[in-house]
mmCIF file of C-alpha atoms in Angstrom:
data_model
loop_
_atom_site.group_PDB
_atom_site.id
_atom_site.type_symbol
_atom_site.label_atom_id
_atom_site.label_comp_id
_atom_site.label_asym_id
_atom_site.label_seq_id
_atom_site.Cartn_x
_atom_site.Cartn_y
_atom_site.Cartn_z
ATOM 1 C CA MET A 1 76.880 122.534 133.733
ATOM 2 C CA ASN A 2 78.659 122.879 130.447
ATOM 3 C CA ALA A 3 81.722 120.938 131.491
ATOM 4 C CA PRO A 4 83.084 118.687 128.746
ATOM 5 C CA VAL A 5 81.428 115.333 128.841
ATOM 6 C CA THR A 6 83.886 112.484 129.218
ATOM 7 C CA SER A 7 81.851 109.901 127.490
ATOM 8 C CA VAL A 8 82.353 106.263 128.393
ATOM 9 C CA ASP A 9 81.964 105.733 124.667
ATOM 10 C CA ARG A 10 85.462 107.095 124.054
ATOM 11 C CA VAL A 11 86.683 103.548 124.279
ATOM 12 C CA SER A 12 85.039 100.169 124.624
ATOM 13 C CA ILE A 13 86.495 96.782 125.388
ATOM 14 C CA ALA A 14 84.911 93.493 124.456
ATOM 15 C CA VAL A 15 85.912 89.855 124.422
ATOM 16 C CA LEU A 16 85.505 88.537 120.904
ATOM 17 C CA PRO A 17 84.018 85.153 120.001
ATOM 18 C CA PRO A 18 86.479 82.331 119.361
ATOM 19 C CA VAL A 19 88.297 81.959 116.054
ATOM 20 C CA ALA A 20 90.610 79.289 114.723
ATOM 21 C CA ARG A 21 94.226 80.355 115.288
ATOM 22 C CA PHE A 22 97.381 78.759 114.023
ATOM 23 C CA ASN A 23 101.054 79.358 114.509
ATOM 24 C CA LEU A 24 102.923 78.600 111.298
ATOM 25 C CA ARG A 25 106.687 78.190 111.045
ATOM 26 C CA ILE A 26 107.985 77.757 107.536
ATOM 27 C CA ALA A 27 111.073 78.759 105.549
ATOM 28 C CA PRO A 28 110.386 82.100 103.813
ATOM 29 C CA VAL A 29 111.364 80.585 100.438
ATOM 30 C CA ASP A 30 108.378 78.240 100.732
ATOM 31 C CA LEU A 31 105.952 81.023 101.510
ATOM 32 C CA LYS A 32 104.133 80.610 98.215
ATOM 33 C CA LYS A 33 103.298 77.009 99.044
ATOM 34 C CA ALA A 34 101.943 78.050 102.420
ATOM 35 C CA SER A 35 99.922 80.826 100.777
ATOM 36 C CA ALA A 36 98.421 78.308 98.367
ATOM 37 C CA ALA A 37 97.536 75.947 101.208
ATOM 38 C CA PHE A 38 95.935 78.715 103.252
ATOM 39 C CA GLY A 39 94.222 80.452 100.334
ATOM 40 C CA LEU A 40 95.665 83.858 101.166
ATOM 41 C CA THR A 41 98.957 85.473 100.192
ATOM 42 C CA LEU A 42 100.999 85.527 103.374
ATOM 43 C CA PRO A 43 102.882 88.782 103.998
ATOM 44 C CA GLY A 44 106.666 88.570 103.792
ATOM 45 C CA LYS A 45 107.831 91.208 106.256
ATOM 46 C CA ILE A 46 107.549 91.230 110.026
ATOM 47 C CA GLY A 47 104.567 93.276 111.144
ATOM 48 C CA GLN A 48 102.638 93.066 107.905
ATOM 49 C CA GLY A 49 99.173 91.587 107.747
ATOM 50 C CA ALA A 50 96.821 90.275 105.080
ATOM 51 C CA ARG A 51 93.124 89.692 105.364
ATOM 52 C CA ASN A 52 90.403 88.279 103.183
ATOM 53 C CA GLY A 53 87.036 87.646 104.802
ATOM 54 C CA ASP A 54 87.496 85.216 107.677
ATOM 55 C CA ARG A 55 91.077 84.413 106.797
ATOM 56 C CA ALA A 56 93.890 86.592 108.062
ATOM 57 C CA ALA A 57 97.645 86.190 108.303
ATOM 58 C CA TYR A 58 100.169 88.252 110.234
ATOM 59 C CA CYS A 59 103.925 87.925 109.996
ATOM 60 C CA ILE A 60 105.334 88.039 113.533
ATOM 61 C CA GLY A 61 108.842 86.634 113.045
ATOM 62 C CA PRO A 62 111.377 85.988 110.270
ATOM 63 C CA ASP A 63 109.798 82.570 109.664
ATOM 64 C CA GLU A 64 106.692 82.767 111.824
ATOM 65 C CA TRP A 65 103.098 83.628 110.988
ATOM 66 C CA LEU A 66 99.895 83.923 112.958
ATOM 67 C CA LEU A 67 96.916 82.658 110.958
ATOM 68 C CA HIS A 68 93.254 83.257 111.658
ATOM 69 C CA ALA A 69 90.281 81.431 110.157
ATOM 70 C CA ALA A 70 86.635 80.899 110.992
ATOM 71 C CA GLU A 71 86.211 78.502 113.902
ATOM 72 C CA ASN A 72 84.521 75.906 111.674
ATOM 73 C CA ASP A 73 87.394 75.973 109.187
ATOM 74 C CA GLN A 74 89.981 74.731 111.654
ATOM 75 C CA ASP A 75 90.037 71.139 110.448
ATOM 76 C CA ALA A 76 90.038 72.214 106.796
ATOM 77 C CA VAL A 77 93.117 74.401 107.320
ATOM 78 C CA VAL A 78 94.930 71.615 109.156
ATOM 79 C CA ALA A 79 94.068 69.201 106.327
ATOM 80 C CA ALA A 80 95.277 71.638 103.655
ATOM 81 C CA PHE A 81 98.649 72.055 105.370
ATOM 82 C CA GLU A 82 98.859 68.282 105.864
ATOM 83 C CA VAL A 83 98.795 67.971 102.074
ATOM 84 C CA ALA A 84 101.438 70.714 101.722
ATOM 85 C CA ARG A 85 103.707 68.810 104.103
ATOM 86 C CA ALA A 86 104.666 66.479 101.234
ATOM 87 C CA GLU A 87 106.260 69.428 99.421
ATOM 88 C CA THR A 88 107.605 71.582 102.206
ATOM 89 C CA PRO A 89 108.559 70.841 105.802
ATOM 90 C CA HIS A 90 106.814 73.178 108.200
ATOM 91 C CA SER A 91 105.134 73.333 111.557
ATOM 92 C CA LEU A 92 101.497 74.281 111.920
ATOM 93 C CA VAL A 93 100.305 74.390 115.514
ATOM 94 C CA VAL A 94 96.666 74.927 116.392
ATOM 95 C CA ILE A 95 96.558 77.578 119.110
ATOM 96 C CA SER A 96 92.845 78.408 118.957
ATOM 97 C CA ASP A 97 92.292 77.719 122.658
ATOM 98 C CA ARG A 98 95.597 79.126 123.830
ATOM 99 C CA GLU A 99 94.512 82.704 123.449
ATOM 100 C CA LEU A 100 91.554 84.977 123.906
ATOM 101 C CA THR A 101 90.970 88.136 121.917
ATOM 102 C CA ILE A 102 90.080 91.471 123.476
ATOM 103 C CA GLU A 103 88.788 94.162 121.181
ATOM 104 C CA VAL A 104 89.666 97.748 122.124
ATOM 105 C CA LYS A 105 87.734 100.266 120.109
ATOM 106 C CA GLY A 106 87.003 103.979 120.156
ATOM 107 C CA PRO A 107 88.798 107.320 119.817
ATOM 108 C CA ALA A 108 90.763 106.679 123.013
ATOM 109 C CA ALA A 109 91.711 103.076 122.113
ATOM 110 C CA ALA A 110 95.411 103.789 121.573
ATOM 111 C CA GLU A 111 95.524 105.877 124.735
ATOM 112 C CA LEU A 112 93.977 103.042 126.734
ATOM 113 C CA LEU A 113 96.562 100.565 125.433
ATOM 114 C CA THR A 114 99.420 102.799 126.574
ATOM 115 C CA VAL A 115 98.417 101.791 130.108
ATOM 116 C CA GLY A 116 100.391 98.578 129.657
ATOM 117 C CA CYS A 117 102.013 98.690 126.256
ATOM 118 C CA PRO A 118 105.427 100.383 125.882
ATOM 119 C CA LEU A 119 105.236 100.585 122.074
ATOM 120 C CA ASP A 120 104.780 103.756 120.095
ATOM 121 C CA LEU A 121 101.400 102.734 118.703
ATOM 122 C CA SER A 122 101.475 105.423 116.024
ATOM 123 C CA CYS A 123 104.170 103.305 114.333
ATOM 124 C CA ILE A 124 101.763 100.430 113.768
ATOM 125 C CA ALA A 125 99.832 101.113 110.572
ATOM 126 C CA VAL A 126 96.268 99.912 110.102
ATOM 127 C CA GLY A 127 96.161 96.244 109.120
ATOM 128 C CA ARG A 128 99.470 95.415 110.756
ATOM 129 C CA ALA A 129 100.205 93.336 113.823
ATOM 130 C CA LYS A 130 102.989 92.991 116.335
ATOM 131 C CA ARG A 131 103.897 90.688 119.126
ATOM 132 C CA THR A 132 104.760 92.768 122.157
ATOM 133 C CA VAL A 133 104.171 93.020 125.890
ATOM 134 C CA PHE A 134 101.267 94.347 127.901
ATOM 135 C CA ASP A 135 102.316 94.836 131.503
ATOM 136 C CA TYR A 136 104.767 91.910 131.308
ATOM 137 C CA ALA A 137 102.275 89.584 129.616
ATOM 138 C CA GLN A 138 103.090 88.687 126.034
ATOM 139 C CA VAL A 139 100.339 89.736 123.641
ATOM 140 C CA THR A 140 99.836 90.056 119.930
ATOM 141 C CA LEU A 141 98.516 93.455 119.017
ATOM 142 C CA ILE A 142 96.566 93.794 115.784
ATOM 143 C CA ARG A 143 95.499 97.174 114.452
ATOM 144 C CA ASP A 144 92.190 96.952 112.567
ATOM 145 C CA GLY A 145 91.596 100.676 112.224
ATOM 146 C CA GLU A 146 92.797 104.088 113.368
ATOM 147 C CA ASP A 147 90.918 103.534 116.618
ATOM 148 C CA ALA A 148 90.355 99.785 116.664
ATOM 149 C CA PHE A 149 92.755 97.207 118.042
ATOM 150 C CA ARG A 150 92.655 93.550 118.919
ATOM 151 C CA VAL A 151 94.759 92.203 121.766
ATOM 152 C CA GLU A 152 95.397 88.464 121.637
ATOM 153 C CA VAL A 153 96.490 87.254 125.029
ATOM 154 C CA TRP A 154 97.309 83.852 126.441
ATOM 155 C CA ARG A 155 94.444 82.409 128.450
ATOM 156 C CA SER A 156 96.393 82.386 131.726
ATOM 157 C CA PHE A 157 97.293 86.072 131.405
ATOM 158 C CA PHE A 158 93.786 87.042 130.348
ATOM 159 C CA PRO A 159 92.338 87.932 133.796
ATOM 160 C CA HIS A 160 95.273 90.266 134.439
ATOM 161 C CA VAL A 161 95.269 92.007 131.064
ATOM 162 C CA HIS A 162 91.492 92.231 130.830
ATOM 163 C CA GLY A 163 91.210 93.445 134.417
ATOM 164 C CA LEU A 164 93.823 96.125 133.837
ATOM 165 C CA LEU A 165 92.057 97.343 130.695
ATOM 166 C CA LYS A 166 88.706 97.402 132.498
ATOM 167 C CA ASN A 167 90.111 99.402 135.401
ATOM 168 C CA ALA A 168 91.827 101.854 133.064
ATOM 169 C CA ARG A 169 88.652 102.292 131.060
ATOM 170 C CA ARG A 170 86.762 103.088 134.250
ATOM 171 C CA GLU A 171 89.375 105.698 135.083
ATOM 172 C CA PHE A 172 88.952 107.180 131.607
ATOM 173 C CA ALA A 173 85.199 107.224 132.127
ATOM 174 C CA VAL A 174 85.413 109.215 135.354
ATOM 175 C CA GLY A 175 87.790 111.656 133.730
ATOM 176 C CA PHE A 176 91.355 110.789 134.735
ATOM 177 C CA MET B 1 113.764 103.168 128.887
ATOM 178 C CA LEU B 2 116.372 101.960 126.388
ATOM 179 C CA LEU B 3 115.324 101.713 122.773
ATOM 180 C CA ILE B 4 116.884 98.761 120.980
ATOM 181 C CA HIS B 5 117.013 98.177 117.253
ATOM 182 C CA CYS B 6 116.086 94.609 116.289
ATOM 183 C CA PRO B 7 117.975 93.678 113.104
ATOM 184 C CA TYR B 8 115.334 91.077 112.196
ATOM 185 C CA CYS B 9 112.269 93.288 112.694
ATOM 186 C CA ASP B 10 114.243 96.291 111.380
ATOM 187 C CA ASP B 11 112.514 98.387 113.991
ATOM 188 C CA THR B 12 113.576 100.272 117.106
ATOM 189 C CA LEU B 13 111.577 99.020 120.052
ATOM 190 C CA PRO B 14 111.358 99.399 123.824
ATOM 191 C CA GLU B 15 113.731 97.475 126.039
ATOM 192 C CA LEU B 16 110.835 95.638 127.731
ATOM 193 C CA GLU B 17 110.441 93.470 124.633
ATOM 194 C CA PHE B 18 114.019 92.200 124.924
ATOM 195 C CA ALA B 19 115.983 89.899 127.193
ATOM 196 C CA TYR B 20 119.710 90.143 127.818
ATOM 197 C CA ALA B 21 121.623 86.958 127.043
ATOM 198 C CA GLY B 22 125.261 87.493 128.032
ATOM 199 C CA GLU B 23 128.470 88.124 126.153
ATOM 200 C CA ALA B 24 128.518 87.455 122.400
ATOM 201 C CA HIS B 25 131.017 85.622 120.201
ATOM 202 C CA ILE B 26 131.862 82.847 122.659
ATOM 203 C CA ASP B 27 132.300 79.680 120.632
ATOM 204 C CA ARG B 28 131.573 76.349 122.207
ATOM 205 C CA PRO B 29 134.752 74.219 122.093
ATOM 206 C CA LYS B 30 134.617 71.620 119.321
ATOM 207 C CA ASP B 31 135.773 68.799 121.592
ATOM 208 C CA PRO B 32 134.864 69.579 125.222
ATOM 209 C CA SER B 33 136.317 66.335 126.577
ATOM 210 C CA ALA B 34 139.766 67.389 125.368
ATOM 211 C CA LEU B 35 139.711 70.473 127.588
ATOM 212 C CA SER B 36 141.221 70.734 131.035
ATOM 213 C CA ASP B 37 138.957 71.643 133.946
ATOM 214 C CA GLU B 38 140.352 75.177 133.959
ATOM 215 C CA GLU B 39 139.691 75.653 130.247
ATOM 216 C CA TRP B 40 136.155 74.355 130.613
ATOM 217 C CA ARG B 41 135.571 76.645 133.597
ATOM 218 C CA ASP B 42 136.834 79.575 131.541
ATOM 219 C CA PHE B 43 134.453 78.707 128.707
ATOM 220 C CA LEU B 44 131.489 78.384 131.045
ATOM 221 C CA PHE B 45 131.991 81.229 133.476
ATOM 222 C CA ILE B 46 134.858 83.583 132.749
ATOM 223 C CA ARG B 47 133.794 86.670 130.809
ATOM 224 C CA THR B 48 135.681 89.777 129.766
ATOM 225 C CA ASN B 49 133.525 92.181 131.798
ATOM 226 C CA VAL B 50 134.710 95.160 129.777
ATOM 227 C CA LYS B 51 134.329 98.778 130.728
ATOM 228 C CA GLY B 52 133.404 100.358 127.435
ATOM 229 C CA ILE B 53 132.208 98.789 124.216
ATOM 230 C CA HIS B 54 130.812 95.333 124.834
ATOM 231 C CA ALA B 55 129.542 92.808 122.298
ATOM 232 C CA GLU B 56 126.568 91.068 123.825
ATOM 233 C CA ARG B 57 123.630 88.880 122.916
ATOM 234 C CA TRP B 58 120.053 89.990 123.209
ATOM 235 C CA ARG B 59 116.864 88.144 122.448
ATOM 236 C CA HIS B 60 113.752 89.820 121.083
ATOM 237 C CA ILE B 61 111.713 87.491 123.235
ATOM 238 C CA ASN B 62 108.464 89.469 123.191
ATOM 239 C CA GLY B 63 108.665 90.105 119.464
ATOM 240 C CA CYS B 64 110.179 88.050 116.685
ATOM 241 C CA GLY B 65 111.860 85.704 119.172
ATOM 242 C CA ARG B 66 115.324 85.910 117.591
ATOM 243 C CA PHE B 67 118.721 86.203 119.217
ATOM 244 C CA PHE B 68 120.970 88.947 117.845
ATOM 245 C CA ASN B 69 124.138 90.753 118.883
ATOM 246 C CA ALA B 70 124.611 94.317 120.011
ATOM 247 C CA LEU B 71 127.504 96.644 120.720
ATOM 248 C CA ARG B 72 126.767 98.603 123.853
ATOM 249 C CA ASP B 73 128.844 100.939 125.932
ATOM 250 C CA THR B 74 128.716 99.505 129.447
ATOM 251 C CA VAL B 75 129.460 102.933 130.929
ATOM 252 C CA SER B 76 126.829 105.041 129.177
ATOM 253 C CA ASP B 77 124.411 102.232 128.186
ATOM 254 C CA ARG B 78 124.450 103.608 124.672
ATOM 255 C CA PHE B 79 123.825 101.094 121.894
ATOM 256 C CA PHE B 80 126.172 101.658 118.943
ATOM 257 C CA THR B 81 124.757 99.034 116.659
ATOM 258 C CA THR B 82 122.963 95.716 116.536
ATOM 259 C CA TYR B 83 123.569 92.928 114.037
ATOM 260 C CA LYS B 84 122.237 89.498 113.233
ATOM 261 C CA ALA B 85 123.521 86.402 114.999
ATOM 262 C CA GLY B 86 126.344 84.783 113.039
ATOM 263 C CA GLU B 87 127.679 88.056 111.632
ATOM 264 C CA ALA B 88 131.167 89.209 112.577
ATOM 265 C CA ARG B 89 131.652 91.854 115.238
ATOM 266 C CA PRO B 90 131.752 95.263 113.538
ATOM 267 C CA ASP B 91 135.021 97.150 113.645
ATOM 268 C CA THR B 92 135.012 99.444 116.661
ATOM 269 C CA THR B 93 138.585 100.777 116.645
ATOM 270 C CA GLU B 94 137.378 104.249 115.636
ATOM 271 C CA LEU B 95 134.713 104.307 118.334
ATOM 272 C CA GLU B 96 137.189 103.180 120.952
ATOM 273 C CA ALA B 97 139.737 105.775 119.839
ATOM 274 C CA ALA B 98 137.081 108.467 120.141
ATOM 275 C CA GLY B 99 136.542 107.324 123.712
#
């Protein structure tokens, strides 16, 4: 009767509405120009993130950034970088439709992600992001809070990753 | 699971994020057409296959995407060090002497 309740609320998963996503490759020395074009200071070290309202930027490689903006701002961001192209060569690829975002939230969020993610999640501080694997599918993992993560996964891998998370959550719910 | 230090991310991460990419420090011949068939074969296929400390390429494919080099003991699988692509192979005479 008084057995501990394993609430299904320990972790929730949801598919988030679409956002505008970009993959930016630019020489680190020109980072200031990219920051000016995007309207947000891009972080300089791999793993770091920056966020201001709708706009967010995550450094995922030595010269590679993942940018987020509101869906309606997509054309504006492309236009801004088009102007910056005169000053600095770079590559800005729109990847909005390439990926879907799964939100994993709740006290057991990190535990749920260990189902497919080999990383030590305690090493990812809040606000940071990392490209990694989730059961052999490449994902970008963003930590929004102590118990809130976003998993950005390529569309074709989505059914597998989402299905795995759903199954694991059900197992959590019944007390495994 | 092996833990591998990526010199670009400056982080030690699980092996699953990485892909092996063969022996390191093999320079492509400047003028391939000047080589004999045997020399070209050696460049393409013949590797040292050492037992002990091996310099090899790895790619952080599910991470920053970069190629880098590592020194690994092929007997124990222990990684001694990793270093960025283009850097010289670290001196390992002491390690080799220690066995």
